[in-house]
C-alpha positions as protocol buffer text, in pm:
chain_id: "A"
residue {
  index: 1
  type: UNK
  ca { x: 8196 y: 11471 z: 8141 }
}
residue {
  index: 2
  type: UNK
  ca { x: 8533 y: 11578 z: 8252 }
}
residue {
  index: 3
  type: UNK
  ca { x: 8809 y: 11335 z: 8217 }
}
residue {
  index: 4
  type: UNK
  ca { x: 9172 y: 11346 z: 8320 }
}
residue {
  index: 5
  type: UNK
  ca { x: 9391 y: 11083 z: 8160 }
}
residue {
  index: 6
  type: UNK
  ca { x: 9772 y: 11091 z: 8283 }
}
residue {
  index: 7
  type: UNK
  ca { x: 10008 y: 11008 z: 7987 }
}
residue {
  index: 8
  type: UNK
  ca { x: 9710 y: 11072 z: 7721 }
}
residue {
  index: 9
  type: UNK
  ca { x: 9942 y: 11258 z: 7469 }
}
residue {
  index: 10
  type: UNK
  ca { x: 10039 y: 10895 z: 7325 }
}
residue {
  index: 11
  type: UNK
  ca { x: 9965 y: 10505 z: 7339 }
}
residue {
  index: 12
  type: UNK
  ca { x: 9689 y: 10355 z: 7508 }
}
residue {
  index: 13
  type: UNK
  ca { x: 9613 y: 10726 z: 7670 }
}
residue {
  index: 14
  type: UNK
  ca { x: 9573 y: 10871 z: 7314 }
}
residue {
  index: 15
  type: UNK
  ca { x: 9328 y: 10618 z: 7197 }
}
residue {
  index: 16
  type: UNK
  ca { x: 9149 y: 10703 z: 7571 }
}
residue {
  index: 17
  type: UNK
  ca { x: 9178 y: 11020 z: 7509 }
}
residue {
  index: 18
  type: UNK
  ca { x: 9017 y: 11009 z: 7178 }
}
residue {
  index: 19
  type: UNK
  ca { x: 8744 y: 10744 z: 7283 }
}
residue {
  index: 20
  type: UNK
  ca { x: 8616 y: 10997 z: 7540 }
}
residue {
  index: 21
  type: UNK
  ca { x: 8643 y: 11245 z: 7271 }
}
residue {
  index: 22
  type: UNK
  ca { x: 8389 y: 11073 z: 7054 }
}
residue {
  index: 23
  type: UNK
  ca { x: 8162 y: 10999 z: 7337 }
}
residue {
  index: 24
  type: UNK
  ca { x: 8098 y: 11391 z: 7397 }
}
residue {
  index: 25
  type: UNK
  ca { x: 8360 y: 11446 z: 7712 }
}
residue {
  index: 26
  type: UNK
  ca { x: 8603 y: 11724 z: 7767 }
}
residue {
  index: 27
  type: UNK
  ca { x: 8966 y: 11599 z: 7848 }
}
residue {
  index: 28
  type: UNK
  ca { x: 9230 y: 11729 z: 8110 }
}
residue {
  index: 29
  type: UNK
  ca { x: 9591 y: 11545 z: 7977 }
}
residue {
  index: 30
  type: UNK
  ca { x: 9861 y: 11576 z: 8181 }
}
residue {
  index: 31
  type: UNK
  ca { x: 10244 y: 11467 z: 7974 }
}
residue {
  index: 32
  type: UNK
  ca { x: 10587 y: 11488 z: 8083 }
}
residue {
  index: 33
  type: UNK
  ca { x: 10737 y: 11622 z: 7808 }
}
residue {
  index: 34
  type: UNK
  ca { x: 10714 y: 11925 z: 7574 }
}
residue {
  index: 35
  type: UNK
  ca { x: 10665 y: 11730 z: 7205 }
}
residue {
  index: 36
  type: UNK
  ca { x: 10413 y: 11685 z: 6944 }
}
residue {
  index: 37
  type: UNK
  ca { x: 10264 y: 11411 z: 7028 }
}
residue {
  index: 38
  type: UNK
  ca { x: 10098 y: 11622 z: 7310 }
}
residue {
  index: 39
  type: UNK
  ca { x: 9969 y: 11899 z: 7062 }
}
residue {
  index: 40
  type: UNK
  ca { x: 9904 y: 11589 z: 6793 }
}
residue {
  index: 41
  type: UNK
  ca { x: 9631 y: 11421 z: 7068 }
}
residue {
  index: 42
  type: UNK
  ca { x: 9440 y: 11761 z: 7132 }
}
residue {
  index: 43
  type: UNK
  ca { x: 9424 y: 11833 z: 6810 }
}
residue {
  index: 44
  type: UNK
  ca { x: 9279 y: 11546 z: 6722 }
}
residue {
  index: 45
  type: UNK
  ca { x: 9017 y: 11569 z: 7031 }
}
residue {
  index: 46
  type: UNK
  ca { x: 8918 y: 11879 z: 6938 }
}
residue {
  index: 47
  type: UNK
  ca { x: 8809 y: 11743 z: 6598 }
}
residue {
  index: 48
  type: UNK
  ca { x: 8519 y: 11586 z: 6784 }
}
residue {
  index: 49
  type: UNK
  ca { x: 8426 y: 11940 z: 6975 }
}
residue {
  index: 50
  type: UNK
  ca { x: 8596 y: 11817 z: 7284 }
}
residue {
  index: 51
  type: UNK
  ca { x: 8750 y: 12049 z: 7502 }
}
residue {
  index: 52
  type: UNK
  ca { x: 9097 y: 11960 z: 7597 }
}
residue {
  index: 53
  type: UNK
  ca { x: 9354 y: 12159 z: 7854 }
}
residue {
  index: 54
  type: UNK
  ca { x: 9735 y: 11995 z: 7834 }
}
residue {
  index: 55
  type: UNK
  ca { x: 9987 y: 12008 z: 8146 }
}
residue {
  index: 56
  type: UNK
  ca { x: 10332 y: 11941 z: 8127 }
}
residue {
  index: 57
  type: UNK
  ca { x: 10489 y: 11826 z: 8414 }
}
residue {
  index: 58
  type: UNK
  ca { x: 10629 y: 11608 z: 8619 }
}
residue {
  index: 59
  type: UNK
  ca { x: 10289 y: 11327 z: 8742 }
}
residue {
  index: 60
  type: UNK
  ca { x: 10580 y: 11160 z: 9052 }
}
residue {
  index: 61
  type: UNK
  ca { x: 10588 y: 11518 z: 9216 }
}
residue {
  index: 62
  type: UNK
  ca { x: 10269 y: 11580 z: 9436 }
}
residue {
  index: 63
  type: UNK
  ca { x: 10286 y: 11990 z: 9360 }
}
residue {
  index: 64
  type: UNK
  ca { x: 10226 y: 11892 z: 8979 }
}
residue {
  index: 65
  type: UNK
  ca { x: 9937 y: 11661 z: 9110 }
}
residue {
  index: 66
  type: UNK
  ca { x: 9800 y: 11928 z: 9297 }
}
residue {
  index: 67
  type: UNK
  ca { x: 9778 y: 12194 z: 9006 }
}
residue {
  index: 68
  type: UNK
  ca { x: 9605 y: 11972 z: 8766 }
}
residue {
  index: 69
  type: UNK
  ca { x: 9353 y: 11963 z: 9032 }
}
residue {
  index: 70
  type: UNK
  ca { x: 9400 y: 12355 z: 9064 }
}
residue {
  index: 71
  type: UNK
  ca { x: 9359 y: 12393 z: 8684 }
}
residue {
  index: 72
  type: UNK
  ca { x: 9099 y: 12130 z: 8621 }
}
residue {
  index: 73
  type: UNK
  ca { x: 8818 y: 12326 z: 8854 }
}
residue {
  index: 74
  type: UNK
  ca { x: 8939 y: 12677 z: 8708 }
}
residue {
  index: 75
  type: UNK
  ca { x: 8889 y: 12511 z: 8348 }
}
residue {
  index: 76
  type: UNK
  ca { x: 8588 y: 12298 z: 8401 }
}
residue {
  index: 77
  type: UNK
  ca { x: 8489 y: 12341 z: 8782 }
}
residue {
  index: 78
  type: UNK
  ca { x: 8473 y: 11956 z: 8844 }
}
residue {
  index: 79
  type: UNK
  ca { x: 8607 y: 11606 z: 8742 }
}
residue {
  index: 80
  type: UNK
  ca { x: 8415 y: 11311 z: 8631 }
}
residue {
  index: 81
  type: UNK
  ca { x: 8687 y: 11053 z: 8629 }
}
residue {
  index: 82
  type: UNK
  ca { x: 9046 y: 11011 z: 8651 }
}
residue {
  index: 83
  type: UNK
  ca { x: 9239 y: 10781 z: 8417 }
}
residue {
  index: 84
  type: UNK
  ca { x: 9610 y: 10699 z: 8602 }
}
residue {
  index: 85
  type: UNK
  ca { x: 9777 y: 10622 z: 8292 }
}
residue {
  index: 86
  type: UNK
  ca { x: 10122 y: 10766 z: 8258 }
}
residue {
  index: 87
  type: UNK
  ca { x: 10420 y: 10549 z: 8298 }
}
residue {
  index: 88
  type: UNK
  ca { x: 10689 y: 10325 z: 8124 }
}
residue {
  index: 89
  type: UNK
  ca { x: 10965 y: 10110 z: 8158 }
}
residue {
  index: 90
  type: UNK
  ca { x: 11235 y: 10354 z: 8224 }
}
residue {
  index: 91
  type: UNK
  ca { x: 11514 y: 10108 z: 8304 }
}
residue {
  index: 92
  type: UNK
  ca { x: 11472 y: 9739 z: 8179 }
}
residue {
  index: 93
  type: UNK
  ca { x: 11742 y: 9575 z: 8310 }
}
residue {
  index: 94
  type: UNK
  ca { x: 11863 y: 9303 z: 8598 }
}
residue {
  index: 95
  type: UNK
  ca { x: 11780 y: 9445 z: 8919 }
}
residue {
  index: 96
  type: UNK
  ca { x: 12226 y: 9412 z: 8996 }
}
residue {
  index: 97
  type: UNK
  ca { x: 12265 y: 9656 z: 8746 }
}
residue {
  index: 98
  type: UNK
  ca { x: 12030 y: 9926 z: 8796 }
}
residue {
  index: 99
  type: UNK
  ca { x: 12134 y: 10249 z: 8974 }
}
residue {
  index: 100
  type: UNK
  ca { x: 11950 y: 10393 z: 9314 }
}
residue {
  index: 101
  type: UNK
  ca { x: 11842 y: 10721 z: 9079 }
}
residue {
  index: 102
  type: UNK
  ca { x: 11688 y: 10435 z: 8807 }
}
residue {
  index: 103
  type: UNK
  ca { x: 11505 y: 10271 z: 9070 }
}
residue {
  index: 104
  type: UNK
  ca { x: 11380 y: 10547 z: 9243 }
}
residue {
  index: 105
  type: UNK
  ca { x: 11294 y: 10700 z: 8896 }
}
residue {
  index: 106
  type: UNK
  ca { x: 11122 y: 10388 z: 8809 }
}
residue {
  index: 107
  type: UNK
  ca { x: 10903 y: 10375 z: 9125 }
}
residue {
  index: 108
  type: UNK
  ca { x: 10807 y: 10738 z: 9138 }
}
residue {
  index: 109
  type: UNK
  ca { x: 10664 y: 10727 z: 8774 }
}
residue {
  index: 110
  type: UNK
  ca { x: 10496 y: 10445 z: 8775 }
}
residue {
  index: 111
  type: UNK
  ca { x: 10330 y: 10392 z: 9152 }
}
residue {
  index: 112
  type: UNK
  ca { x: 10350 y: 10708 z: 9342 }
}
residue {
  index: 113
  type: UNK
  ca { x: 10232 y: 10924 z: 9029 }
}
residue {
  index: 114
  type: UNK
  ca { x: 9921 y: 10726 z: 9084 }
}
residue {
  index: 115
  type: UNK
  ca { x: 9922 y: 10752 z: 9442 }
}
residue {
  index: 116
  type: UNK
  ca { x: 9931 y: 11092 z: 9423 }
}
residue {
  index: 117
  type: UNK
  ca { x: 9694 y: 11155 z: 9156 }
}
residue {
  index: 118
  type: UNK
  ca { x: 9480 y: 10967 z: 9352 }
}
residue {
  index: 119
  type: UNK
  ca { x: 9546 y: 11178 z: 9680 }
}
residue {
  index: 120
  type: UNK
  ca { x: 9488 y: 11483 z: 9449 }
}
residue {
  index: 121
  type: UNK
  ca { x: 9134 y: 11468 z: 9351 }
}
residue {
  index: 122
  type: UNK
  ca { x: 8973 y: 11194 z: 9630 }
}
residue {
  index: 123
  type: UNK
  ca { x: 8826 y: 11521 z: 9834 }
}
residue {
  index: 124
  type: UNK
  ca { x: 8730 y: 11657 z: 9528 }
}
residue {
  index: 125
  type: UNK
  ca { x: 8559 y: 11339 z: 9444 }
}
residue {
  index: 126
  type: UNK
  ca { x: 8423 y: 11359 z: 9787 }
}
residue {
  index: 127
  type: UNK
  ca { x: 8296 y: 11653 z: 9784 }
}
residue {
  index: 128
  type: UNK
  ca { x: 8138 y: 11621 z: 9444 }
}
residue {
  index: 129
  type: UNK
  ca { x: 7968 y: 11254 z: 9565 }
}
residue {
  index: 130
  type: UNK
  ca { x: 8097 y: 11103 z: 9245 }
}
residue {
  index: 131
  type: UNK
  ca { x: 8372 y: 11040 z: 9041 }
}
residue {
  index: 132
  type: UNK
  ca { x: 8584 y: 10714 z: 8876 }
}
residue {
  index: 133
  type: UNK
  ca { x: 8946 y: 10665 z: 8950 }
}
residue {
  index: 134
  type: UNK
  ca { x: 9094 y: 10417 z: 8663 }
}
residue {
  index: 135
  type: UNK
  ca { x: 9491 y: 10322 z: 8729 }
}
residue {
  index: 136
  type: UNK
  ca { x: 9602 y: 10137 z: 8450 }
}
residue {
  index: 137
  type: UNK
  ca { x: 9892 y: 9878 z: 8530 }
}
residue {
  index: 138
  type: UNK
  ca { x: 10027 y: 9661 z: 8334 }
}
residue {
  index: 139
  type: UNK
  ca { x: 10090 y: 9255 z: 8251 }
}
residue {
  index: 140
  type: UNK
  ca { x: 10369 y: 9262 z: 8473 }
}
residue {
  index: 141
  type: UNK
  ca { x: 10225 y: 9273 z: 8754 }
}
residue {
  index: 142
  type: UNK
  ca { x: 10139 y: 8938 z: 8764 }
}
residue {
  index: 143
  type: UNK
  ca { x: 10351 y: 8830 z: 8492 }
}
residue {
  index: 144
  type: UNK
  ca { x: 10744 y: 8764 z: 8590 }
}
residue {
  index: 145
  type: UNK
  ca { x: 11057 y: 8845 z: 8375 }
}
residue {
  index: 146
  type: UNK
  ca { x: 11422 y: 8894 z: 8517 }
}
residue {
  index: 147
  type: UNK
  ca { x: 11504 y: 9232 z: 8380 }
}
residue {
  index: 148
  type: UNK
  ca { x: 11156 y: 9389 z: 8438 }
}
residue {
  index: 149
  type: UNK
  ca { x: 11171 y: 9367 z: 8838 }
}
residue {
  index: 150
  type: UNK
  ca { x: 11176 y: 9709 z: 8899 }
}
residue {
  index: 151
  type: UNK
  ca { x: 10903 y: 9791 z: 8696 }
}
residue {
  index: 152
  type: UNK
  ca { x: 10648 y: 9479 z: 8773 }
}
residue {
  index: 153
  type: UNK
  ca { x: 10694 y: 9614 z: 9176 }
}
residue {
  index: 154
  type: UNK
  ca { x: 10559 y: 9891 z: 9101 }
}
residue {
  index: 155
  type: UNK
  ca { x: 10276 y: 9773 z: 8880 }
}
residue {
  index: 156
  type: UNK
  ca { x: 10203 y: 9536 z: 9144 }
}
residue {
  index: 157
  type: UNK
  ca { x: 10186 y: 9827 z: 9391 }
}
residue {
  index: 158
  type: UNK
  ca { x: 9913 y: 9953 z: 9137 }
}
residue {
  index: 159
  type: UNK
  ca { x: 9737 y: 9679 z: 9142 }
}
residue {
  index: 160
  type: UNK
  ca { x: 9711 y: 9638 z: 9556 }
}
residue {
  index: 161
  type: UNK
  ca { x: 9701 y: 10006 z: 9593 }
}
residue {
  index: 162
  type: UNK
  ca { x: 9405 y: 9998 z: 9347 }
}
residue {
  index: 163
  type: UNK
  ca { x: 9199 y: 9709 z: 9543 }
}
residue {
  index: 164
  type: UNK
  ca { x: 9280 y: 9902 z: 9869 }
}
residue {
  index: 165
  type: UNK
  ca { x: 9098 y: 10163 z: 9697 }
}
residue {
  index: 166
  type: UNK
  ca { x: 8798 y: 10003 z: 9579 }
}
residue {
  index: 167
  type: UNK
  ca { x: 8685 y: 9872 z: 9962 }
}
């Protein structure tokens, strides 16, 4: 199996990333940011004989989307499922106080970096006849506190876009 997990260079995408490791699957793992914890993951991965191809970029830009999808079928020719798992709280704070650029940083990271990656490999998924999408959101969603507005809209989107998805 190929898997893609977004944000799989730490957190709940590590353990993923090393789950699907164990079970015998080669992993695609998309991270924002040059650090170790990226190199830290695939080395670990690779322990099990996995396969594992790292991209750093930005997930909220639909080019970046687009070349995992590029590099995924030059590396591996296919994808088995796609884990939408990047994201974070950015800005935790009263929705007064938060800047236009934190909001709009918020949003793009944690909803349309999902709606993209999903856009991204659906005709490839298509075309195969198979494929998983997974988008991981989060408690808040459903859950409400004051200074995590921001964030909980856009796991909400998740969640909606998600069951949009599934019919």
């Amino acid at each position: 199996k190929v898997i893609i997990i977004t944000g799989g260079d730490s957190g709940l995408g590590k353990a993923a990333a090393v789950a699907y490791a164990k079970e015998g699957a080669n992993l695609v793992i998309p991270y924002y940011n040059e650090h170790e914890d990226a190199m830290e993951t695939k080395r670990v991965v690779e322990n099990y004989g996995a396969r594992c191809l790292l991209l750093s970029g930005d997930l909220s830009k639909r080019k970046f989307c687009e070349e995992v999808v590029s590099r995924t079928i030059s590396e591996y020719g296919k994808i088995d499922v796609l884990v939408n798992n990047a994201g974070g709280g950015v800005t935790i704070k009263e929705v007064s106080e938060f800047t236009t650029e934190e909001i709009d940083k918020t949003i793009k990271l944690n909803l349309n970096s999902v709606i993209y990656g999903c856009k991204a490999f659906a005709n490839m998924m298509k075309d195969q006849k198979e494929g998983t999408m997974i988008n991981i959101s989060s408690v808040c969603a459903r859950q409400c506190w004051p200074t995590w507005s921001v964030y909980a809209a856009a796991k909400a989107g998740i969640s909606n876009f998600t069951a949009f998805l599934a019919t």
